[in-house]
Short mmCIF file of C-alpha atoms and ligand atoms in Angstrom, two decimals:
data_model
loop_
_atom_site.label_atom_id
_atom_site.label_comp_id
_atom_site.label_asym_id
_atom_site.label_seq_id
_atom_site.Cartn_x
_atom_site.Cartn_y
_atom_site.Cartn_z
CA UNK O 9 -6.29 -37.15 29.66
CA UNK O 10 -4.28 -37.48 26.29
CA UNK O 11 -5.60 -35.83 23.31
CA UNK O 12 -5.41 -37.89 20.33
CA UNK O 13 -5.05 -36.24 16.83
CA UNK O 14 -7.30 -38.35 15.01
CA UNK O 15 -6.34 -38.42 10.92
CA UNK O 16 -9.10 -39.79 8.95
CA UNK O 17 -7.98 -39.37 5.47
CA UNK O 18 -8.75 -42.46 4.21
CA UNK O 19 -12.16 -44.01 5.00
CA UNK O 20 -11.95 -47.03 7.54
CA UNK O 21 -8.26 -46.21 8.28
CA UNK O 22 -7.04 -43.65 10.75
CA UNK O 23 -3.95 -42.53 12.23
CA UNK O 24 -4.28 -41.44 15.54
CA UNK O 25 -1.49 -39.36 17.22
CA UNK O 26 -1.11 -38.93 20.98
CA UNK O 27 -1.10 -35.24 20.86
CA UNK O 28 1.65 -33.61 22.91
CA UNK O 29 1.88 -29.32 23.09
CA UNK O 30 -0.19 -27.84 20.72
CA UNK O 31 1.71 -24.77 19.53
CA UNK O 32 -0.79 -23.43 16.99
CA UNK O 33 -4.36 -24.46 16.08
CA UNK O 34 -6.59 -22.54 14.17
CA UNK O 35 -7.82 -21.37 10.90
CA UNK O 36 -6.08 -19.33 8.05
CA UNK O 37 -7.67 -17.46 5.38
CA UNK O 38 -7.66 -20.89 3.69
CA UNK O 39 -7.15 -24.11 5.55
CA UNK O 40 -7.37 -25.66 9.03
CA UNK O 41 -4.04 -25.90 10.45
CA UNK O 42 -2.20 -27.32 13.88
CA UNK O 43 1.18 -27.66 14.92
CA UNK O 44 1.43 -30.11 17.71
CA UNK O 45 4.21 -32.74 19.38
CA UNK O 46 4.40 -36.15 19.30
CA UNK O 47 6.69 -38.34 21.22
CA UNK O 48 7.87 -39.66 18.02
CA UNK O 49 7.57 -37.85 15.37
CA UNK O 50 8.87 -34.12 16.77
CA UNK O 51 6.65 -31.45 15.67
CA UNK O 52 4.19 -32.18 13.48
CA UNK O 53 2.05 -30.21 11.40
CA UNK O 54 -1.50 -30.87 9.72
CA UNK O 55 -3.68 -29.08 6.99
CA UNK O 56 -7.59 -29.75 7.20
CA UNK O 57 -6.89 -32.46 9.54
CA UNK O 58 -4.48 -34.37 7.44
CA UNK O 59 -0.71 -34.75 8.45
CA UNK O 60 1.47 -32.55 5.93
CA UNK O 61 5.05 -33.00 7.75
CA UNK O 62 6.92 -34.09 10.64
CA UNK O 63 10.44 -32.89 11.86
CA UNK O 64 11.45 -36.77 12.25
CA UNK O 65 10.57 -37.98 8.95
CA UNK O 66 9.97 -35.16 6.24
CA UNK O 67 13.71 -35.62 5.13
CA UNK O 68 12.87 -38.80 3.49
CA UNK O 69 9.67 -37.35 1.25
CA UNK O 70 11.65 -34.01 0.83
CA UNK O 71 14.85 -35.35 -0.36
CA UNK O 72 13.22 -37.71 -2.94
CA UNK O 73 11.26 -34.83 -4.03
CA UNK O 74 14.30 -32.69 -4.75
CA UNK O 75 17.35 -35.16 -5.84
CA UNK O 76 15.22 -37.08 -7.95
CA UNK O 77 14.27 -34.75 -10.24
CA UNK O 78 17.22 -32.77 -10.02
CA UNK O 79 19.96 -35.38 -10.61
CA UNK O 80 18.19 -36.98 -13.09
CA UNK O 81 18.03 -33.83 -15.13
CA UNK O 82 22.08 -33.43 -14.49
CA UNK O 83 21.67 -29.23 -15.40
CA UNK O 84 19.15 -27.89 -13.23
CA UNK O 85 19.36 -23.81 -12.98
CA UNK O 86 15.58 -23.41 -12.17
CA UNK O 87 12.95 -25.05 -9.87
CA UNK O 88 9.38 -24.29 -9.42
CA UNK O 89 7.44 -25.37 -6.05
CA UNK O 90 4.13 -25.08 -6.44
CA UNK O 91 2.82 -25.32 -2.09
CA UNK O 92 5.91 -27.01 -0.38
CA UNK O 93 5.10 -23.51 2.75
CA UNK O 94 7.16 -26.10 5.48
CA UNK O 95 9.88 -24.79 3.16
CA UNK O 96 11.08 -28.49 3.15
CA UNK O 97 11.54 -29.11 -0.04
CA UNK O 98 12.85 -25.59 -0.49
CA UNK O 99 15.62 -26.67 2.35
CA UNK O 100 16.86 -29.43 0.30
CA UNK O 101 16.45 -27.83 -3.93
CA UNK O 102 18.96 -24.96 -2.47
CA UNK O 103 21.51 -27.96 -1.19
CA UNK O 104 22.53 -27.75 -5.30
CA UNK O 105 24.47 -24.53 -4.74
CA UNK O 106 23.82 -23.78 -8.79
CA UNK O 107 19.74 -23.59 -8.42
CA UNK O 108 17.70 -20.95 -8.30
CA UNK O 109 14.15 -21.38 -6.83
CA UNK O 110 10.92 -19.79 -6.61
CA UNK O 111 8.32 -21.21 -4.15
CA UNK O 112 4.15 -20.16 -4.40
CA UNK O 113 1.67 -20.95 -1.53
CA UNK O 114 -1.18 -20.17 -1.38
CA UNK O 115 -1.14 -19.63 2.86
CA UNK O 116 1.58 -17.01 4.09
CA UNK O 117 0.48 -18.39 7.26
CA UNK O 118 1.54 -21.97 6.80
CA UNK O 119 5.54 -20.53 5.94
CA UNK O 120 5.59 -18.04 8.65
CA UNK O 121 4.19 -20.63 11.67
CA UNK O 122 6.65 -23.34 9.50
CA UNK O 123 9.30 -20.68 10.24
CA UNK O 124 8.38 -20.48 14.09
CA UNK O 125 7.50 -23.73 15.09
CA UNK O 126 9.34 -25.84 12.60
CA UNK O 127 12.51 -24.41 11.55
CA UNK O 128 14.38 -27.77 11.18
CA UNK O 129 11.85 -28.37 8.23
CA UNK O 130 12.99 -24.98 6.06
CA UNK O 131 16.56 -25.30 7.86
CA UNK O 132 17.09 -21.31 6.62
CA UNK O 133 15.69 -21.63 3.08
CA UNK O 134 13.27 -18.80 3.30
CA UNK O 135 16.33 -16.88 4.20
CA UNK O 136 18.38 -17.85 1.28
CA UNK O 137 18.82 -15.18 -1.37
CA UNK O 138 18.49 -17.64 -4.13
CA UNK O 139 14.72 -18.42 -2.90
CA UNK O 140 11.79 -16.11 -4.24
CA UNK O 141 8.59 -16.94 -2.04
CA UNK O 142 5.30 -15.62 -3.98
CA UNK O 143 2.40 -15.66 -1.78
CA UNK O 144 -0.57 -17.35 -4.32
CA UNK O 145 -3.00 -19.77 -6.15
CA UNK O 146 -0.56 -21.89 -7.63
CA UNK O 147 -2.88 -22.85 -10.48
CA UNK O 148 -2.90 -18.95 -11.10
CA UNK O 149 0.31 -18.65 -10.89
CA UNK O 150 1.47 -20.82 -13.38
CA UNK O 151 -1.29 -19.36 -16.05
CA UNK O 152 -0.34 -15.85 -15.72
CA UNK O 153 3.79 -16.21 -15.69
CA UNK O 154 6.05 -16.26 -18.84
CA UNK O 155 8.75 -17.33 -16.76
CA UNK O 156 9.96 -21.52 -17.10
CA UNK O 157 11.98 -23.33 -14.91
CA UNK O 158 14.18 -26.85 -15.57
CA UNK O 159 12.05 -28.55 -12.56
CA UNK O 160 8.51 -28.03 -11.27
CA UNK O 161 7.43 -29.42 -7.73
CA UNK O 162 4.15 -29.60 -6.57
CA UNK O 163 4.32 -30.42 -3.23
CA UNK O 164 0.01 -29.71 -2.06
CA UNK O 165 -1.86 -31.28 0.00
CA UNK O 166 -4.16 -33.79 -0.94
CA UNK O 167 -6.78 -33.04 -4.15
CA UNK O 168 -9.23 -31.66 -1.60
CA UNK O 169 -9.82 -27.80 -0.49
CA UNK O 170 -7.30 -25.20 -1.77
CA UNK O 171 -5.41 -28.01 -2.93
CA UNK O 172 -7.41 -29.51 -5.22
CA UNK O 173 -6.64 -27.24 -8.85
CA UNK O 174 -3.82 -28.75 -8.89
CA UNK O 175 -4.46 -32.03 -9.88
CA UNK O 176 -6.49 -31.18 -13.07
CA UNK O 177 -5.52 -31.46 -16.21
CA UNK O 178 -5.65 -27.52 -17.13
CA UNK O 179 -3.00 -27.32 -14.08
CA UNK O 180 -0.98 -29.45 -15.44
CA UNK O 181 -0.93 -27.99 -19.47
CA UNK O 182 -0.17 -24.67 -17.85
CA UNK O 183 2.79 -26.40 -16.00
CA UNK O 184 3.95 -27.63 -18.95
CA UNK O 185 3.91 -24.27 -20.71
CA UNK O 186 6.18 -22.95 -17.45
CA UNK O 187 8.59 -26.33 -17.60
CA UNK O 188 11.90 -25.68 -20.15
CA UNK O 189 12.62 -28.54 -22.60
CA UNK O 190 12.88 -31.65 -21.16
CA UNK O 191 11.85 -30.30 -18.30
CA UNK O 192 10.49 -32.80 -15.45
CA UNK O 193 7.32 -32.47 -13.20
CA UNK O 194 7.29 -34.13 -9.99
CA UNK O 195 3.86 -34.57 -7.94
CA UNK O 196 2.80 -35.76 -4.68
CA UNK O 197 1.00 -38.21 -5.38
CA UNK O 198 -0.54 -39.95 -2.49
CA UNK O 199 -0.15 -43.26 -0.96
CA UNK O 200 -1.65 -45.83 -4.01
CA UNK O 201 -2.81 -48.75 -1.86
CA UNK O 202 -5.52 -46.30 -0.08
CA UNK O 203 -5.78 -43.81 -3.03
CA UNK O 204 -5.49 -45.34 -6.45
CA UNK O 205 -8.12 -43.38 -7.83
CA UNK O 206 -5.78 -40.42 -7.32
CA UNK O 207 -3.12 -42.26 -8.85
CA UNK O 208 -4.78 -43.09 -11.81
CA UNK O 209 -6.08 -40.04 -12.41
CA UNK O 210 -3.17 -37.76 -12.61
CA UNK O 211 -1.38 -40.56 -14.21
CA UNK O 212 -4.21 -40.42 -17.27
CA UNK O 213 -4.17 -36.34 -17.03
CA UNK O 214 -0.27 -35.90 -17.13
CA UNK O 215 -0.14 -38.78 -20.12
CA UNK O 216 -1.85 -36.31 -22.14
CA UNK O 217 0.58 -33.98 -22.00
CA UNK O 218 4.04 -35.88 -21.91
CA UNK O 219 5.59 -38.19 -23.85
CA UNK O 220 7.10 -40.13 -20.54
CA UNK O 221 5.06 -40.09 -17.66
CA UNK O 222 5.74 -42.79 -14.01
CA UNK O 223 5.73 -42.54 -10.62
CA UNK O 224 8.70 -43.48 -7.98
CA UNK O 225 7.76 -44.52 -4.53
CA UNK O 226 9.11 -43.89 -0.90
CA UNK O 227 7.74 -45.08 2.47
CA UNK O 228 7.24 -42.09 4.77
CA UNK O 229 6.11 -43.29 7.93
CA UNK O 230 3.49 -40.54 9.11
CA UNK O 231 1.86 -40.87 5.62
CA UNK O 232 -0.36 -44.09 6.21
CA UNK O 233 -1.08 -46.79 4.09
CA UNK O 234 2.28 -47.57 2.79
CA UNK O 235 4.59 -46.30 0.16
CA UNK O 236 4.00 -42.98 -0.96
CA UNK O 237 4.18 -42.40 -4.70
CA UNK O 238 5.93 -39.46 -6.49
CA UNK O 239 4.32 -38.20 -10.23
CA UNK O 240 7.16 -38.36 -13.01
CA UNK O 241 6.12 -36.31 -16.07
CA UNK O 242 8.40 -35.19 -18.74
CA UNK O 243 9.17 -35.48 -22.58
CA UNK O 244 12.70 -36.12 -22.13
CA UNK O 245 12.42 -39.94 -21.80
CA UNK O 246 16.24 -40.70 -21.20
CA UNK O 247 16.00 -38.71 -17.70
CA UNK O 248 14.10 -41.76 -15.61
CA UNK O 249 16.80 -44.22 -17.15
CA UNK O 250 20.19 -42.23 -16.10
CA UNK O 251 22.56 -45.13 -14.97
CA UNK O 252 23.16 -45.36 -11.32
CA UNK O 253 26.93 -44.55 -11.81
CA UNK O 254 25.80 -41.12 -13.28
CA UNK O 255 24.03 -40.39 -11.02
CA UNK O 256 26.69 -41.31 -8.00
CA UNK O 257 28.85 -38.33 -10.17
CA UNK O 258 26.57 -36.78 -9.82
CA UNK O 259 25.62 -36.77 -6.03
CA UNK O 260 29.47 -36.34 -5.46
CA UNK O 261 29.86 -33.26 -7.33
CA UNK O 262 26.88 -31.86 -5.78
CA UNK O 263 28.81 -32.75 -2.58
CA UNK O 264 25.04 -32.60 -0.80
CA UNK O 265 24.74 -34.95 2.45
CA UNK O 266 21.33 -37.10 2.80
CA UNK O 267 19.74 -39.33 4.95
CA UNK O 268 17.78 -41.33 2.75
CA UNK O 269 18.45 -40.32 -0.89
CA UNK O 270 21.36 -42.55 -2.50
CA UNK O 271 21.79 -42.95 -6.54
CA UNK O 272 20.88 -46.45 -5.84
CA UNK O 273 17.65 -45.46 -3.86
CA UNK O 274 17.06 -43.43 -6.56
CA UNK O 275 16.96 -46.36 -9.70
CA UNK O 276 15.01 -48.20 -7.34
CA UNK O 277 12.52 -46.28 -6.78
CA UNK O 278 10.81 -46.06 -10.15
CA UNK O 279 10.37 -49.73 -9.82
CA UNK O 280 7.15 -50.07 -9.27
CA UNK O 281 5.70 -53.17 -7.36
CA UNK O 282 2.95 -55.15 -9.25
CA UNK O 283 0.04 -53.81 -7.53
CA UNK O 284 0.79 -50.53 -8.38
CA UNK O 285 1.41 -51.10 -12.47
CA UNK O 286 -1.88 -52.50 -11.86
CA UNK O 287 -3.86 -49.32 -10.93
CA UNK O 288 -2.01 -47.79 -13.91
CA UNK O 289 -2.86 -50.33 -16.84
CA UNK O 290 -6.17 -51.42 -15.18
CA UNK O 291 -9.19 -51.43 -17.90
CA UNK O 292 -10.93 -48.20 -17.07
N1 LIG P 322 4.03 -33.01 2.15
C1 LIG P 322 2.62 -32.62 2.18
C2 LIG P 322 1.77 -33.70 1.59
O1 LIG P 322 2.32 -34.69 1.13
O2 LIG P 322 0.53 -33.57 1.64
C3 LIG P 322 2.44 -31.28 1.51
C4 LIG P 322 3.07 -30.24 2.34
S1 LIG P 322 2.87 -28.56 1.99
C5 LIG P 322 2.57 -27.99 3.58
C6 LIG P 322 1.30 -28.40 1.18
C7 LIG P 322 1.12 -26.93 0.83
O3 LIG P 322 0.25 -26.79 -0.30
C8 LIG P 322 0.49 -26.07 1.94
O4 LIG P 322 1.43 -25.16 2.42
C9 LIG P 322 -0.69 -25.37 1.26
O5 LIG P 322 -0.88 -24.04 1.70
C10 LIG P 322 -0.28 -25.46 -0.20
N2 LIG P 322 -1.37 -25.31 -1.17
C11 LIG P 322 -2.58 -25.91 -1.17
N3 LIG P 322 -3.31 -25.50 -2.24
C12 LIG P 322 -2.51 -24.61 -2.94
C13 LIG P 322 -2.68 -23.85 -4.12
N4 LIG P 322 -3.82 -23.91 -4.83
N5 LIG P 322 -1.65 -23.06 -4.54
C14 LIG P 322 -0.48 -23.01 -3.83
N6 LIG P 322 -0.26 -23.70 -2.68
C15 LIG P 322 -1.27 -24.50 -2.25
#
């Protein structure tokens, strides 16, 4: 009989994975989580029943998450990752030899089983001396340090459970206090064409706080509905218009190998198909 992992994050749509070994399932202090196979995707792991990363495709949403934000910026010492336990986007940050990161989850237990079961994911980055790992409520977190960092990532889940403080608009000030000038904030953002209420609203919250705020977009298979989009918040406003051929400079000199980031990838990216500029300039 084949289990099926049954994903119903979005009402009326569902993504149902034949379920292969199930290496871990059970509750942490703070979320539901499983670590299964799939034919296709490798390993994959899920929070409260929603699919947070998969060894086959997590190097597209984890390398868009990094390089974007990071070449764009062109001096990046610092990065904040606010969630981000698979240590994925982590993995790729500490590919720019010059960058120092710190990464806060709330669940040890997501990075330790990420460790076990999905090593490919973190590929060594907990292990890095140039990663700090702080074990707690990222919306804490960023209230309470004086510390500020060149590039904040807040890789959660999805605004429900632990995950949900950080997609308000206090979350976002405080991030703001902890970004350096023209800084950049990247989110995870969802996938618009199922969620454009979530879109909407952290594109409203975050354009109360920065003078240059957009979204960039990347299909990630195992995330359903169709393109995922990435938050873009910042009050340097040159930083989302960097020319492609500064960017390929700098990709070069970072001499960092991808499979799905490219300078090119990354100018198109921020173009956002019609349906989406809709949800943003839509009446409210
Ligand atoms: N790529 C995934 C996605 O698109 O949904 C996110 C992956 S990552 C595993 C999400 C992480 O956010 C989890 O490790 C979870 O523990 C963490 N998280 C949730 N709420 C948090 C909070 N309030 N503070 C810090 N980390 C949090």
């Amino acid at each position: 009989m084949i289990e099926l992992f049954d994903e119903g994050l979005h009402s009326g749509l569902n993504l149902a994975l034949e379920v292969g070994k199930v290496h871990y399932r059970d509750k942490t202090d703070h979320q539901d989580l499983m670590i299964f196979d799939h034919a296709r995707f490798g390993r994959v792991m899920s929070l409260d029943g929603a699919v947070q990363t998969t060894e086959n495709d997590e190097f597209i949403y984890h390398e868009m998450f990094a390089h974007v934000p990071i070449l764009a910026h062109g001096s990046v010492e610092k990065v904040l990752i606010i969630g981000g336990g698979d240590g994925g986007a982590a993995c790729q940050v500490l590919k720019h030899k010059n960058i120092e990161a710190t990464l806060v989850d709330i669940d040890r237990t997501v990075i330790d089983l990420s460790i076990e079961y999905m090593p490919s994911v973190s590929d060594g980055a907990f292990d890095n001396p140039r990663l700090e790992v702080v074990v707690a409520d990222g919306c804490q977190f960023v209230k309470d340090t004086a510390d500020k960092w060149d590039v904040i990532i807040i890789d959660s889940t999805d605004p429900h459970g632990p995950g949900e403080v950080l997609y308000t608009e206090e979350f976002y000030g405080d991030c703001k206090t902890c970004l350096t000038d023209g800084g950049i904030i990247v989110t995870q953002n969802g996938v618009p064409f199922v969620q454009p209420d979530e879109l909407r609203t952290s594109y409203d919250r975050l354009n109360d706080l920065f003078v240059d705020v957009s979204f960039f977009m990347a299909t990630v298979p195992s995330y359903v509905g169709g393109p995922l989009a990435f938050g873009w918040a910042t009050d340097n406003v040159a930083l989302r218009k960097v020319s492609t051929g500064i960017l390929a400079e700098r990709y070069l000199d970072a001499k960092i190998e991808t499979d799905y980031y490219s300078p090119e990838i990354h100018q198109a990216s921020f173009v956002l198909p019609f349906y989406v500029q809709k949800i943003l300039t839509a009446e409210e």
